[in-house]
mmCIF file of C-alpha atoms in Angstrom:
data_model
loop_
_atom_site.group_PDB
_atom_site.id
_atom_site.type_symbol
_atom_site.label_atom_id
_atom_site.label_comp_id
_atom_site.label_asym_id
_atom_site.label_seq_id
_atom_site.Cartn_x
_atom_site.Cartn_y
_atom_site.Cartn_z
ATOM 1 C CA MET A 1 -97.094 -29.374 -37.259
ATOM 2 C CA ILE A 2 -99.515 -29.139 -34.376
ATOM 3 C CA GLY A 3 -98.645 -32.664 -33.275
ATOM 4 C CA ILE A 4 -99.127 -31.738 -29.548
ATOM 5 C CA SER A 5 -98.192 -35.001 -28.061
ATOM 6 C CA ASP A 6 -94.750 -36.518 -28.785
ATOM 7 C CA THR A 7 -93.585 -39.840 -27.685
ATOM 8 C CA THR A 8 -92.645 -38.833 -24.177
ATOM 9 C CA MET A 9 -96.146 -37.435 -23.568
ATOM 10 C CA THR A 10 -97.787 -40.675 -25.153
ATOM 11 C CA ALA A 11 -95.486 -42.834 -22.809
ATOM 12 C CA LEU A 12 -96.657 -40.932 -19.808
ATOM 13 C CA HIS A 13 -100.264 -41.408 -20.806
ATOM 14 C CA ALA A 14 -99.620 -44.960 -21.227
ATOM 15 C CA ALA A 15 -97.969 -45.057 -17.693
ATOM 16 C CA LEU A 16 -100.904 -43.429 -16.091
ATOM 17 C CA THR A 17 -103.319 -45.752 -17.543
ATOM 18 C CA GLY A 18 -101.159 -48.719 -16.458
ATOM 19 C CA LEU A 19 -100.887 -47.302 -12.946
ATOM 20 C CA SER A 20 -104.471 -46.744 -12.683
ATOM 21 C CA GLN A 21 -105.313 -50.360 -13.617
ATOM 22 C CA ARG A 22 -102.702 -51.368 -10.965
ATOM 23 C CA GLN A 23 -104.386 -49.310 -8.375
ATOM 24 C CA ARG A 24 -107.712 -50.967 -9.125
ATOM 25 C CA VAL A 25 -106.303 -54.456 -8.939
ATOM 26 C CA SER A 26 -104.427 -53.679 -5.725
ATOM 27 C CA ASN A 27 -107.676 -52.319 -4.305
ATOM 28 C CA ASP A 28 -109.488 -55.622 -5.498
ATOM 29 C CA ASN A 29 -106.671 -57.656 -3.588
ATOM 30 C CA ILE A 30 -107.224 -55.684 -0.413
ATOM 31 C CA ALA A 31 -111.112 -55.909 -0.677
ATOM 32 C CA ASN A 32 -110.497 -59.711 -1.120
ATOM 33 C CA VAL A 33 -108.058 -60.174 1.713
ATOM 34 C CA ASN A 34 -110.349 -62.683 3.321
ATOM 35 C CA THR A 35 -112.016 -64.444 0.355
ATOM 36 C CA PRO A 36 -111.252 -68.129 0.600
ATOM 37 C CA GLY A 37 -109.356 -69.426 -2.558
ATOM 38 C CA PHE A 38 -108.599 -65.929 -3.805
ATOM 39 C CA LEU A 39 -105.283 -65.374 -5.540
ATOM 40 C CA ALA A 40 -103.865 -61.873 -5.542
ATOM 41 C CA GLY A 41 -103.872 -60.009 -8.972
ATOM 42 C CA ARG A 42 -100.808 -58.601 -10.468
ATOM 43 C CA THR A 43 -100.475 -56.141 -13.329
ATOM 44 C CA ASP A 44 -97.657 -55.641 -15.956
ATOM 45 C CA PHE A 45 -97.592 -52.679 -18.340
ATOM 46 C CA GLU A 46 -93.895 -51.608 -17.751
ATOM 47 C CA SER A 47 -92.456 -54.536 -20.161
ATOM 48 C CA SER A 48 -94.445 -53.680 -23.079
ATOM 49 C CA LEU A 49 -93.874 -49.810 -22.537
ATOM 50 C CA ARG A 50 -90.102 -50.414 -22.150
ATOM 51 C CA SER A 51 -89.783 -52.481 -25.294
ATOM 52 C CA GLU A 52 -91.952 -50.022 -27.159
ATOM 53 C CA LEU A 53 -89.632 -47.123 -26.201
ATOM 54 C CA ALA A 54 -86.618 -49.198 -27.080
ATOM 55 C CA ASP A 55 -87.976 -49.893 -30.575
ATOM 56 C CA GLY A 56 -88.776 -46.088 -30.934
ATOM 57 C CA SER A 57 -92.411 -47.050 -31.707
ATOM 58 C CA THR A 58 -95.333 -45.096 -30.355
ATOM 59 C CA PRO A 59 -96.333 -46.534 -27.019
ATOM 60 C CA ALA A 60 -99.741 -48.167 -26.906
ATOM 61 C CA ILE A 61 -102.354 -46.748 -24.262
ATOM 62 C CA GLY A 62 -103.931 -49.550 -22.334
ATOM 63 C CA GLY A 63 -101.351 -52.150 -23.068
ATOM 64 C CA GLY A 64 -101.240 -53.595 -19.319
ATOM 65 C CA SER A 65 -102.246 -57.238 -18.636
ATOM 66 C CA VAL A 66 -103.510 -58.765 -15.559
ATOM 67 C CA HIS A 67 -102.359 -62.200 -14.142
ATOM 68 C CA ARG A 68 -102.660 -63.962 -10.698
ATOM 69 C CA SER A 69 -99.853 -64.276 -8.374
ATOM 70 C CA LEU A 70 -98.660 -67.840 -7.486
ATOM 71 C CA ALA A 71 -97.207 -67.093 -4.280
ATOM 72 C CA ALA A 72 -97.820 -69.394 -1.310
ATOM 73 C CA THR A 73 -101.374 -69.435 0.062
ATOM 74 C CA ARG A 74 -102.617 -69.615 3.666
ATOM 75 C CA THR A 75 -104.889 -72.340 4.786
ATOM 76 C CA ASP A 76 -107.982 -70.802 3.252
ATOM 77 C CA GLY A 77 -106.569 -70.728 0.002
ATOM 78 C CA ASN A 78 -106.032 -66.933 -0.120
ATOM 79 C CA ASN A 79 -102.455 -65.496 -0.808
ATOM 80 C CA VAL A 80 -103.142 -61.731 -0.523
ATOM 81 C CA ASP A 81 -100.429 -60.476 1.685
ATOM 82 C CA LEU A 82 -101.856 -57.129 3.236
ATOM 83 C CA ASP A 83 -98.328 -55.707 4.001
ATOM 84 C CA SER A 84 -97.144 -56.062 0.470
ATOM 85 C CA GLU A 85 -100.370 -54.715 -0.994
ATOM 86 C CA THR A 86 -100.032 -51.577 1.004
ATOM 87 C CA VAL A 87 -96.547 -50.979 -0.249
ATOM 88 C CA ILE A 88 -97.493 -51.757 -3.796
ATOM 89 C CA ALA A 89 -100.457 -49.376 -3.487
ATOM 90 C CA THR A 90 -98.612 -46.491 -1.988
ATOM 91 C CA GLU A 91 -95.768 -46.739 -4.619
ATOM 92 C CA THR A 92 -98.410 -46.854 -7.318
ATOM 93 C CA GLY A 93 -99.964 -43.815 -5.913
ATOM 94 C CA LEU A 94 -96.664 -41.890 -5.842
ATOM 95 C CA ARG A 95 -95.564 -42.955 -9.322
ATOM 96 C CA TYR A 96 -99.033 -41.845 -10.744
ATOM 97 C CA GLN A 97 -98.392 -38.308 -9.168
ATOM 98 C CA LEU A 98 -94.955 -38.389 -10.669
ATOM 99 C CA ALA A 99 -96.266 -38.985 -14.026
ATOM 100 C CA LEU A 100 -98.756 -36.443 -13.667
ATOM 101 C CA GLN A 101 -95.978 -34.034 -12.671
ATOM 102 C CA ALA A 102 -94.027 -34.809 -15.790
ATOM 103 C CA LEU A 103 -96.843 -34.312 -17.985
ATOM 104 C CA ASN A 104 -97.536 -30.836 -16.296
ATOM 105 C CA GLY A 105 -93.873 -30.035 -16.833
ATOM 106 C CA LYS A 106 -94.256 -30.916 -20.630
ATOM 107 C CA TYR A 107 -97.451 -28.634 -20.797
ATOM 108 C CA ASP A 108 -95.673 -25.691 -19.168
ATOM 109 C CA LEU A 109 -92.669 -25.949 -21.793
ATOM 110 C CA LEU A 110 -95.208 -25.922 -24.568
ATOM 111 C CA SER A 111 -97.158 -22.933 -23.225
ATOM 112 C CA ALA A 112 -94.149 -21.139 -22.422
ATOM 113 C CA ALA A 113 -92.949 -21.537 -25.974
ATOM 114 C CA MET A 114 -96.157 -20.057 -27.211
ATOM 115 C CA ARG A 115 -96.397 -17.106 -25.036
ATOM 116 C CA THR A 116 -96.213 -13.917 -27.169
ATOM 117 C CA GLN A 117 -94.433 -11.574 -24.855
ATOM 118 C CA MET B 1 -117.190 -49.700 -14.905
ATOM 119 C CA SER B 2 -117.426 -46.349 -13.467
ATOM 120 C CA THR B 3 -114.907 -43.547 -13.502
ATOM 121 C CA PHE B 4 -113.506 -43.750 -10.234
ATOM 122 C CA ASP B 5 -113.463 -47.461 -10.105
ATOM 123 C CA ALA B 6 -110.949 -47.918 -7.345
ATOM 124 C CA LEU B 7 -113.444 -46.260 -4.832
ATOM 125 C CA ARG B 8 -116.309 -48.834 -5.714
ATOM 126 C CA ILE B 9 -113.938 -51.758 -5.343
ATOM 127 C CA SER B 10 -112.657 -50.601 -1.958
ATOM 128 C CA GLY B 11 -116.164 -49.758 -0.760
ATOM 129 C CA SER B 12 -117.260 -53.324 -1.507
ATOM 130 C CA GLY B 13 -114.419 -54.536 0.699
ATOM 131 C CA MET B 14 -115.446 -52.240 3.424
ATOM 132 C CA THR B 15 -119.054 -53.242 3.287
ATOM 133 C CA LEU B 16 -117.898 -57.071 3.404
ATOM 134 C CA HIS B 17 -115.586 -56.463 6.344
ATOM 135 C CA ARG B 18 -118.147 -54.559 8.091
ATOM 136 C CA LYS B 19 -120.623 -57.319 7.778
ATOM 137 C CA TYR B 20 -117.921 -59.689 8.891
ATOM 138 C CA LEU B 21 -117.324 -57.580 12.191
ATOM 139 C CA ASP B 22 -121.243 -57.692 12.649
ATOM 140 C CA ALA B 23 -121.141 -61.509 12.496
ATOM 141 C CA VAL B 24 -118.259 -61.756 14.889
ATOM 142 C CA SER B 25 -119.792 -59.232 17.305
ATOM 143 C CA ASP B 26 -123.010 -61.271 17.330
ATOM 144 C CA ASN B 27 -121.073 -64.437 18.010
ATOM 145 C CA ILE B 28 -119.252 -62.850 20.920
ATOM 146 C CA ALA B 29 -122.428 -61.027 22.311
ATOM 147 C CA ASN B 30 -124.382 -64.563 22.397
ATOM 148 C CA ILE B 31 -121.491 -66.672 23.818
ATOM 149 C CA ASN B 32 -123.319 -67.167 26.983
ATOM 150 C CA THR B 33 -126.744 -67.435 25.434
ATOM 151 C CA ALA B 34 -128.369 -70.625 27.017
ATOM 152 C CA ALA B 35 -131.187 -72.509 25.421
ATOM 153 C CA ALA B 36 -133.260 -75.493 26.743
ATOM 154 C CA PRO B 37 -131.765 -78.949 26.047
ATOM 155 C CA GLY B 38 -134.670 -79.691 23.730
ATOM 156 C CA GLN B 39 -134.072 -76.760 21.526
ATOM 157 C CA GLU B 40 -130.963 -75.687 19.212
ATOM 158 C CA ALA B 41 -128.177 -73.883 20.836
ATOM 159 C CA PHE B 42 -127.261 -70.421 19.425
ATOM 160 C CA LYS B 43 -125.465 -71.130 16.084
ATOM 161 C CA GLU B 44 -122.212 -69.450 15.073
ATOM 162 C CA ARG B 45 -122.603 -66.917 12.326
ATOM 163 C CA PHE B 46 -120.313 -66.905 9.363
ATOM 164 C CA ILE B 47 -120.078 -64.694 6.377
ATOM 165 C CA VAL B 48 -119.387 -66.300 2.808
ATOM 166 C CA ALA B 49 -117.239 -63.924 1.038
ATOM 167 C CA GLN B 50 -117.049 -64.270 -2.852
ATOM 168 C CA ALA B 51 -114.826 -62.247 -5.383
ATOM 169 C CA VAL B 52 -116.896 -60.389 -8.140
ATOM 170 C CA ASP B 53 -115.550 -60.973 -11.719
ATOM 171 C CA TYR B 54 -112.554 -62.741 -10.474
ATOM 172 C CA GLY B 55 -110.891 -62.721 -13.864
ATOM 173 C CA SER B 56 -110.749 -59.145 -14.579
ATOM 174 C CA GLY B 57 -109.066 -58.276 -11.076
ATOM 175 C CA THR B 58 -111.419 -55.209 -10.859
ATOM 176 C CA GLY B 59 -114.690 -56.636 -9.565
ATOM 177 C CA GLY B 60 -114.340 -56.278 -5.679
ATOM 178 C CA VAL B 61 -115.940 -58.756 -3.412
ATOM 179 C CA ARG B 62 -119.562 -59.369 -2.150
ATOM 180 C CA VAL B 63 -121.311 -61.276 0.512
ATOM 181 C CA ALA B 64 -122.549 -64.332 -1.325
ATOM 182 C CA GLY B 65 -124.403 -65.477 1.654
ATOM 183 C CA ALA B 66 -124.541 -66.220 5.411
ATOM 184 C CA ALA B 67 -123.743 -69.650 6.888
ATOM 185 C CA PHE B 68 -124.388 -71.087 10.374
ATOM 186 C CA GLY B 69 -122.567 -73.430 12.620
ATOM 187 C CA SER B 70 -123.855 -76.409 14.325
ATOM 188 C CA GLY B 71 -126.846 -75.852 16.687
ATOM 189 C CA GLU B 72 -125.930 -78.883 18.780
ATOM 190 C CA GLY B 73 -123.698 -76.822 21.287
ATOM 191 C CA LYS B 74 -122.556 -78.346 24.417
ATOM 192 C CA LEU B 75 -124.762 -79.533 27.361
ATOM 193 C CA VAL B 76 -123.621 -77.656 30.544
ATOM 194 C CA TYR B 77 -124.752 -78.538 34.063
ATOM 195 C CA SER B 78 -126.551 -75.393 35.404
ATOM 196 C CA PRO B 79 -129.408 -76.148 37.624
ATOM 197 C CA ASP B 80 -130.035 -72.712 38.689
ATOM 198 C CA ASN B 81 -130.829 -71.579 35.147
ATOM 199 C CA PRO B 82 -134.667 -71.231 34.520
ATOM 200 C CA LEU B 83 -134.142 -72.996 31.178
ATOM 201 C CA ALA B 84 -132.722 -76.165 32.624
ATOM 202 C CA ASP B 85 -134.266 -79.490 32.282
ATOM 203 C CA ASP B 86 -135.029 -82.055 35.185
ATOM 204 C CA GLU B 87 -131.417 -83.188 35.359
ATOM 205 C CA GLY B 88 -130.101 -79.548 35.490
ATOM 206 C CA TYR B 89 -128.579 -79.100 31.987
ATOM 207 C CA VAL B 90 -128.747 -76.178 29.452
ATOM 208 C CA ARG B 91 -127.558 -76.201 25.987
ATOM 209 C CA MET B 92 -124.835 -73.480 25.470
ATOM 210 C CA PRO B 93 -123.436 -72.451 22.115
ATOM 211 C CA ASP B 94 -120.141 -74.101 20.996
ATOM 212 C CA ILE B 95 -118.418 -70.650 20.442
ATOM 213 C CA ASP B 96 -114.811 -70.275 21.323
ATOM 214 C CA LEU B 97 -113.995 -66.797 22.595
ATOM 215 C CA GLY B 98 -110.390 -67.024 21.477
ATOM 216 C CA THR B 99 -111.392 -67.791 17.861
ATOM 217 C CA GLN B 100 -113.893 -65.158 17.845
ATOM 218 C CA MET B 101 -111.330 -62.446 19.084
ATOM 219 C CA THR B 102 -108.915 -63.349 16.388
ATOM 220 C CA ASN B 103 -111.499 -63.071 13.734
ATOM 221 C CA LEU B 104 -112.437 -59.748 15.154
ATOM 222 C CA LEU B 105 -108.910 -58.491 14.792
ATOM 223 C CA ILE B 106 -108.787 -59.883 11.231
ATOM 224 C CA ALA B 107 -112.154 -58.117 10.150
ATOM 225 C CA GLN B 108 -110.937 -55.038 11.812
ATOM 226 C CA ARG B 109 -107.648 -55.052 9.966
ATOM 227 C CA GLY B 110 -109.339 -55.843 6.747
ATOM 228 C CA TYR B 111 -111.732 -53.043 7.360
ATOM 229 C CA GLN B 112 -109.084 -50.328 7.960
ATOM 230 C CA ALA B 113 -106.934 -51.577 5.052
ATOM 231 C CA ASN B 114 -109.897 -50.731 2.781
ATOM 232 C CA ILE B 115 -110.349 -47.420 4.293
ATOM 233 C CA SER B 116 -106.678 -46.611 3.579
ATOM 234 C CA ALA B 117 -106.986 -47.919 0.016
ATOM 235 C CA ILE B 118 -109.877 -45.567 -0.541
ATOM 236 C CA SER B 119 -108.098 -42.432 0.771
ATOM 237 C CA ARG B 120 -104.948 -43.323 -1.481
ATOM 238 C CA ALA B 121 -107.365 -43.621 -4.475
ATOM 239 C CA THR B 122 -108.978 -40.249 -3.673
ATOM 240 C CA ASP B 123 -105.539 -38.640 -3.655
ATOM 241 C CA ALA B 124 -104.517 -39.866 -6.856
ATOM 242 C CA TYR B 125 -107.869 -38.918 -8.684
ATOM 243 C CA GLN B 126 -107.591 -35.389 -7.075
ATOM 244 C CA ALA B 127 -103.954 -34.864 -8.491
ATOM 245 C CA ALA B 128 -105.235 -36.119 -11.796
ATOM 246 C CA LEU B 129 -108.115 -33.544 -11.881
ATOM 247 C CA SER B 130 -105.669 -30.789 -11.428
ATOM 248 C CA LEU B 131 -103.665 -31.837 -14.429
ATOM 249 C CA GLY B 132 -102.686 -28.653 -16.570
ATOM 250 C CA LYS B 133 -104.383 -26.087 -14.033
ATOM 251 C CA ASN B 134 -101.533 -23.700 -14.822
ATOM 252 C CA LEU B 135 -102.223 -23.451 -18.344
ATOM 253 C CA MET C 1 -119.164 -26.859 -32.154
ATOM 254 C CA THR C 2 -115.725 -26.443 -32.899
ATOM 255 C CA VAL C 3 -113.920 -23.282 -32.286
ATOM 256 C CA ASN C 4 -112.622 -21.851 -35.518
ATOM 257 C CA PRO C 5 -109.451 -19.832 -34.589
ATOM 258 C CA LEU C 6 -108.828 -18.212 -37.918
ATOM 259 C CA ALA C 7 -112.330 -16.549 -38.232
ATOM 260 C CA LEU C 8 -111.503 -15.183 -41.562
ATOM 261 C CA THR C 9 -114.346 -13.563 -43.409
ATOM 262 C CA THR C 10 -115.035 -14.516 -47.071
ATOM 263 C CA GLY C 11 -116.578 -12.529 -49.681
ATOM 264 C CA THR C 12 -115.269 -9.888 -52.056
ATOM 265 C CA GLY C 13 -114.204 -6.477 -50.968
ATOM 266 C CA VAL C 14 -114.118 -7.632 -47.260
ATOM 267 C CA GLY C 15 -111.036 -8.410 -45.266
ATOM 268 C CA VAL C 16 -107.860 -6.997 -43.966
ATOM 269 C CA SER C 17 -107.246 -3.449 -44.997
ATOM 270 C CA SER C 18 -104.421 -1.338 -44.121
ATOM 271 C CA GLY C 19 -105.893 1.778 -45.633
ATOM 272 C CA TYR C 20 -102.756 2.670 -47.555
ATOM 273 C CA TYR C 21 -102.641 3.075 -51.254
ATOM 274 C CA ASN C 22 -100.308 1.249 -53.547
ATOM 275 C CA ASN C 23 -99.776 2.967 -56.826
ATOM 276 C CA GLY C 24 -103.644 3.751 -56.788
ATOM 277 C CA VAL C 25 -104.644 0.170 -56.107
ATOM 278 C CA SER C 26 -106.537 -0.229 -52.951
ATOM 279 C CA ASN C 27 -105.107 -2.455 -50.431
ATOM 280 C CA SER C 28 -108.330 -3.951 -49.083
ATOM 281 C CA VAL C 29 -107.725 -7.585 -49.801
ATOM 282 C CA PRO C 30 -110.610 -10.344 -49.864
ATOM 283 C CA ALA C 31 -109.920 -13.440 -47.557
ATOM 284 C CA GLU C 32 -109.556 -15.734 -50.622
ATOM 285 C CA ASN C 33 -106.655 -13.472 -51.736
ATOM 286 C CA ILE C 34 -104.947 -13.765 -48.400
ATOM 287 C CA ALA C 35 -104.890 -17.638 -48.719
ATOM 288 C CA GLY C 36 -103.975 -17.275 -52.380
ATOM 289 C CA MET C 37 -100.951 -14.993 -51.246
ATOM 290 C CA LEU C 38 -99.944 -17.525 -48.823
ATOM 291 C CA THR C 39 -99.848 -20.290 -51.312
ATOM 292 C CA ASN C 40 -98.814 -18.449 -54.482
ATOM 293 C CA GLY C 41 -96.807 -15.579 -53.187
ATOM 294 C CA VAL C 42 -97.429 -11.819 -53.255
ATOM 295 C CA PHE C 43 -98.611 -10.298 -56.690
ATOM 296 C CA THR C 44 -96.379 -7.683 -58.273
ATOM 297 C CA ALA C 45 -97.144 -4.065 -58.048
ATOM 298 C CA GLY C 46 -99.673 -2.781 -60.583
ATOM 299 C CA SER C 47 -101.195 -6.148 -61.516
ATOM 300 C CA ALA C 48 -104.692 -6.902 -60.575
ATOM 301 C CA GLY C 49 -105.312 -8.421 -57.275
ATOM 302 C CA VAL C 50 -106.173 -11.984 -58.499
ATOM 303 C CA ALA C 51 -104.563 -14.999 -56.702
ATOM 304 C CA GLY C 52 -102.387 -17.191 -58.833
ATOM 305 C CA SER C 53 -101.563 -14.406 -61.280
ATOM 306 C CA THR C 54 -98.579 -14.909 -63.440
ATOM 307 C CA GLY C 55 -95.384 -13.082 -62.206
ATOM 308 C CA ALA C 56 -95.964 -14.297 -58.517
ATOM 309 C CA THR C 57 -92.675 -14.855 -56.569
ATOM 310 C CA GLN C 58 -92.081 -18.242 -55.073
ATOM 311 C CA VAL C 59 -93.387 -18.952 -51.645
ATOM 312 C CA PRO C 60 -90.873 -20.718 -49.205
ATOM 313 C CA ARG C 61 -91.697 -24.351 -48.778
ATOM 314 C CA THR C 62 -90.380 -26.791 -46.246
ATOM 315 C CA ALA C 63 -88.326 -29.979 -47.139
ATOM 316 C CA ASP C 64 -91.382 -32.166 -48.090
ATOM 317 C CA GLY C 65 -92.870 -29.425 -50.214
ATOM 318 C CA SER C 66 -95.586 -27.940 -48.064
ATOM 319 C CA SER C 67 -96.091 -24.424 -47.809
ATOM 320 C CA PHE C 68 -97.000 -22.310 -44.533
ATOM 321 C CA ALA C 69 -100.902 -22.357 -45.847
ATOM 322 C CA ASP C 70 -100.402 -26.227 -46.005
ATOM 323 C CA LEU C 71 -99.045 -26.543 -42.519
ATOM 324 C CA LEU C 72 -101.630 -24.100 -41.181
ATOM 325 C CA SER C 73 -104.563 -26.030 -42.567
ATOM 326 C CA SER C 74 -103.272 -29.456 -41.466
ATOM 327 C CA SER C 75 -102.844 -27.876 -37.974
ATOM 328 C CA ILE C 76 -106.371 -26.892 -38.194
ATOM 329 C CA GLY C 77 -107.613 -30.293 -39.240
ATOM 330 C CA GLN C 78 -105.602 -31.727 -36.285
ATOM 331 C CA LEU C 79 -106.951 -29.240 -33.756
ATOM 332 C CA GLN C 80 -110.586 -30.271 -34.767
ATOM 333 C CA GLY C 81 -109.562 -33.867 -34.121
ATOM 334 C CA LEU C 82 -108.094 -32.827 -30.637
ATOM 335 C CA GLN C 83 -111.307 -30.907 -29.758
ATOM 336 C CA SER C 84 -113.665 -33.874 -30.733
ATOM 337 C CA THR C 85 -111.678 -36.250 -28.747
ATOM 338 C CA ALA C 86 -111.921 -34.046 -25.667
ATOM 339 C CA ASP C 87 -115.805 -33.596 -26.523
ATOM 340 C CA THR C 88 -116.131 -37.319 -26.616
ATOM 341 C CA TYR C 89 -114.360 -37.958 -23.271
ATOM 342 C CA ALA C 90 -116.347 -35.055 -21.584
ATOM 343 C CA GLN C 91 -119.650 -36.753 -22.715
ATOM 344 C CA GLN C 92 -118.272 -40.144 -21.134
ATOM 345 C CA ALA C 93 -117.506 -38.184 -18.063
ATOM 346 C CA ALA C 94 -121.077 -36.793 -17.909
ATOM 347 C CA THR C 95 -122.674 -40.387 -18.252
ATOM 348 C CA GLY C 96 -120.129 -41.921 -15.869
ATOM 349 C CA ASP C 97 -118.697 -44.335 -18.633
ATOM 350 C CA LEU C 98 -115.268 -42.824 -18.634
ATOM 351 C CA GLN C 99 -112.661 -45.365 -17.808
ATOM 352 C CA ASP C 100 -109.933 -43.178 -16.485
ATOM 353 C CA VAL C 101 -110.235 -39.735 -15.451
ATOM 354 C CA HIS C 102 -106.796 -38.765 -16.758
ATOM 355 C CA ASP C 103 -108.021 -39.630 -20.145
ATOM 356 C CA TYR C 104 -110.300 -36.701 -20.315
ATOM 357 C CA MET C 105 -107.725 -34.372 -18.659
ATOM 358 C CA ILE C 106 -105.089 -35.090 -21.107
ATOM 359 C CA ALA C 107 -107.349 -34.676 -24.135
ATOM 360 C CA ALA C 108 -108.793 -31.254 -22.817
ATOM 361 C CA ASN C 109 -105.178 -29.980 -22.219
ATOM 362 C CA GLU C 110 -103.776 -30.997 -25.660
ATOM 363 C CA ALA C 111 -106.919 -29.405 -27.211
ATOM 364 C CA LYS C 112 -106.214 -26.140 -25.203
ATOM 365 C CA LEU C 113 -102.520 -26.117 -26.090
ATOM 366 C CA ALA C 114 -103.254 -26.770 -29.827
ATOM 367 C CA THR C 115 -106.007 -23.956 -30.002
ATOM 368 C CA THR C 116 -103.492 -21.556 -28.108
ATOM 369 C CA ALA C 117 -100.910 -22.379 -30.698
ATOM 370 C CA VAL C 118 -103.121 -21.893 -33.967
ATOM 371 C CA VAL C 119 -104.493 -18.563 -32.406
ATOM 372 C CA THR C 120 -101.061 -17.420 -31.765
ATOM 373 C CA ILE C 121 -100.041 -18.234 -35.296
ATOM 374 C CA LYS C 122 -103.124 -16.674 -36.724
ATOM 375 C CA ASN C 123 -102.294 -13.572 -34.816
ATOM 376 C CA LYS C 124 -98.615 -13.335 -35.722
ATOM 377 C CA ALA C 125 -99.431 -13.997 -39.507
ATOM 378 C CA VAL C 126 -102.108 -11.274 -39.538
ATOM 379 C CA GLU C 127 -99.680 -8.872 -37.748
ATOM 380 C CA ALA C 128 -96.891 -9.741 -40.269
ATOM 381 C CA PHE C 129 -99.355 -9.269 -43.171
ATOM 382 C CA ASN C 130 -100.464 -5.814 -41.805
ATOM 383 C CA GLU C 131 -96.594 -4.845 -41.286
ATOM 384 C CA ILE C 132 -95.866 -5.753 -44.886
ATOM 385 C CA MET C 133 -99.001 -3.726 -46.172
ATOM 386 C CA ARG C 134 -97.803 -0.783 -44.115
ATOM 387 C CA MET C 135 -94.623 -0.572 -46.136
ATOM 388 C CA PRO C 136 -94.236 2.353 -48.530
ATOM 389 C CA VAL C 137 -93.326 0.969 -51.891
#
């Protein structure tokens, strides 16, 4: 009866974990913008989350994967594009805050339902 | 792996780029440092950057070491220089100011990008810490 | 330490008492009998206050056959699980081993909501019980 988290809340938790991994990898790319031979890291948690929600199964937390981008490199072998990394990082931060807002919304609904007056 | 890992990663990026800035500033400051022809000229400083734990994508970067350019420099005719030999030559460093200014801009841009990354990560962590504060 | 929201006392002769009399039988009911009543139904007037006595009325059950008492005790079990998850993350936060800060925040909020829910249900159940015991026969 008191299964506090439903599929939506678990999906939001999975999104938060995936986005926080993306933020770390994006910061790693920015730190290595001048490292010779460094290929930018990319993460993906959306595809597994989307297929789990489509199946109706419970989303897995921490199902994101890291792979290396195969975009063109500069002469020193580095392919980190600072402009696109900045956009990715900003978008990730905003999506993280959106997921937190959505989770707060779910908590407010539950606590309103439990209010005795 | 610490709790606020993005800060550690960007912090390592800031340290690297600051050392890069230091090396470039050193080169620019010594661009006119003469040496006697019998000695080595001022050698250009390089920083060797290396990714930490490359496969995980969350290791950050470190300074693997410092490298030095050639000490041969170029012989310049400057008879008034107290270090000049009998023919009036001194050994000047073979450092190109244009290249150094470009590197300065690259290092500065990298440093500022890491600062912005730290501030974005801090905003995200603080939003997470106020989850459920109305409950 | 887990918080026990029900905090029912045990032992005979101690429990909820409304202070009224029902055909000469005291209404001071021991805690085991409250649980017994939830499972087996209210005993008929005049019979001894023993849980599971014959003549008890049927208690409402859900579609899968669980009664209110079953739901309440399973929710307390889940609550203890949520509280211990939150404790584990809190310890990781203390040592700095916590991977993601939102893991702890989500666990703490779920434990808080679950505790509020169980306490609210307990309060309502006791209130309803008192209401019933106040009824003149």
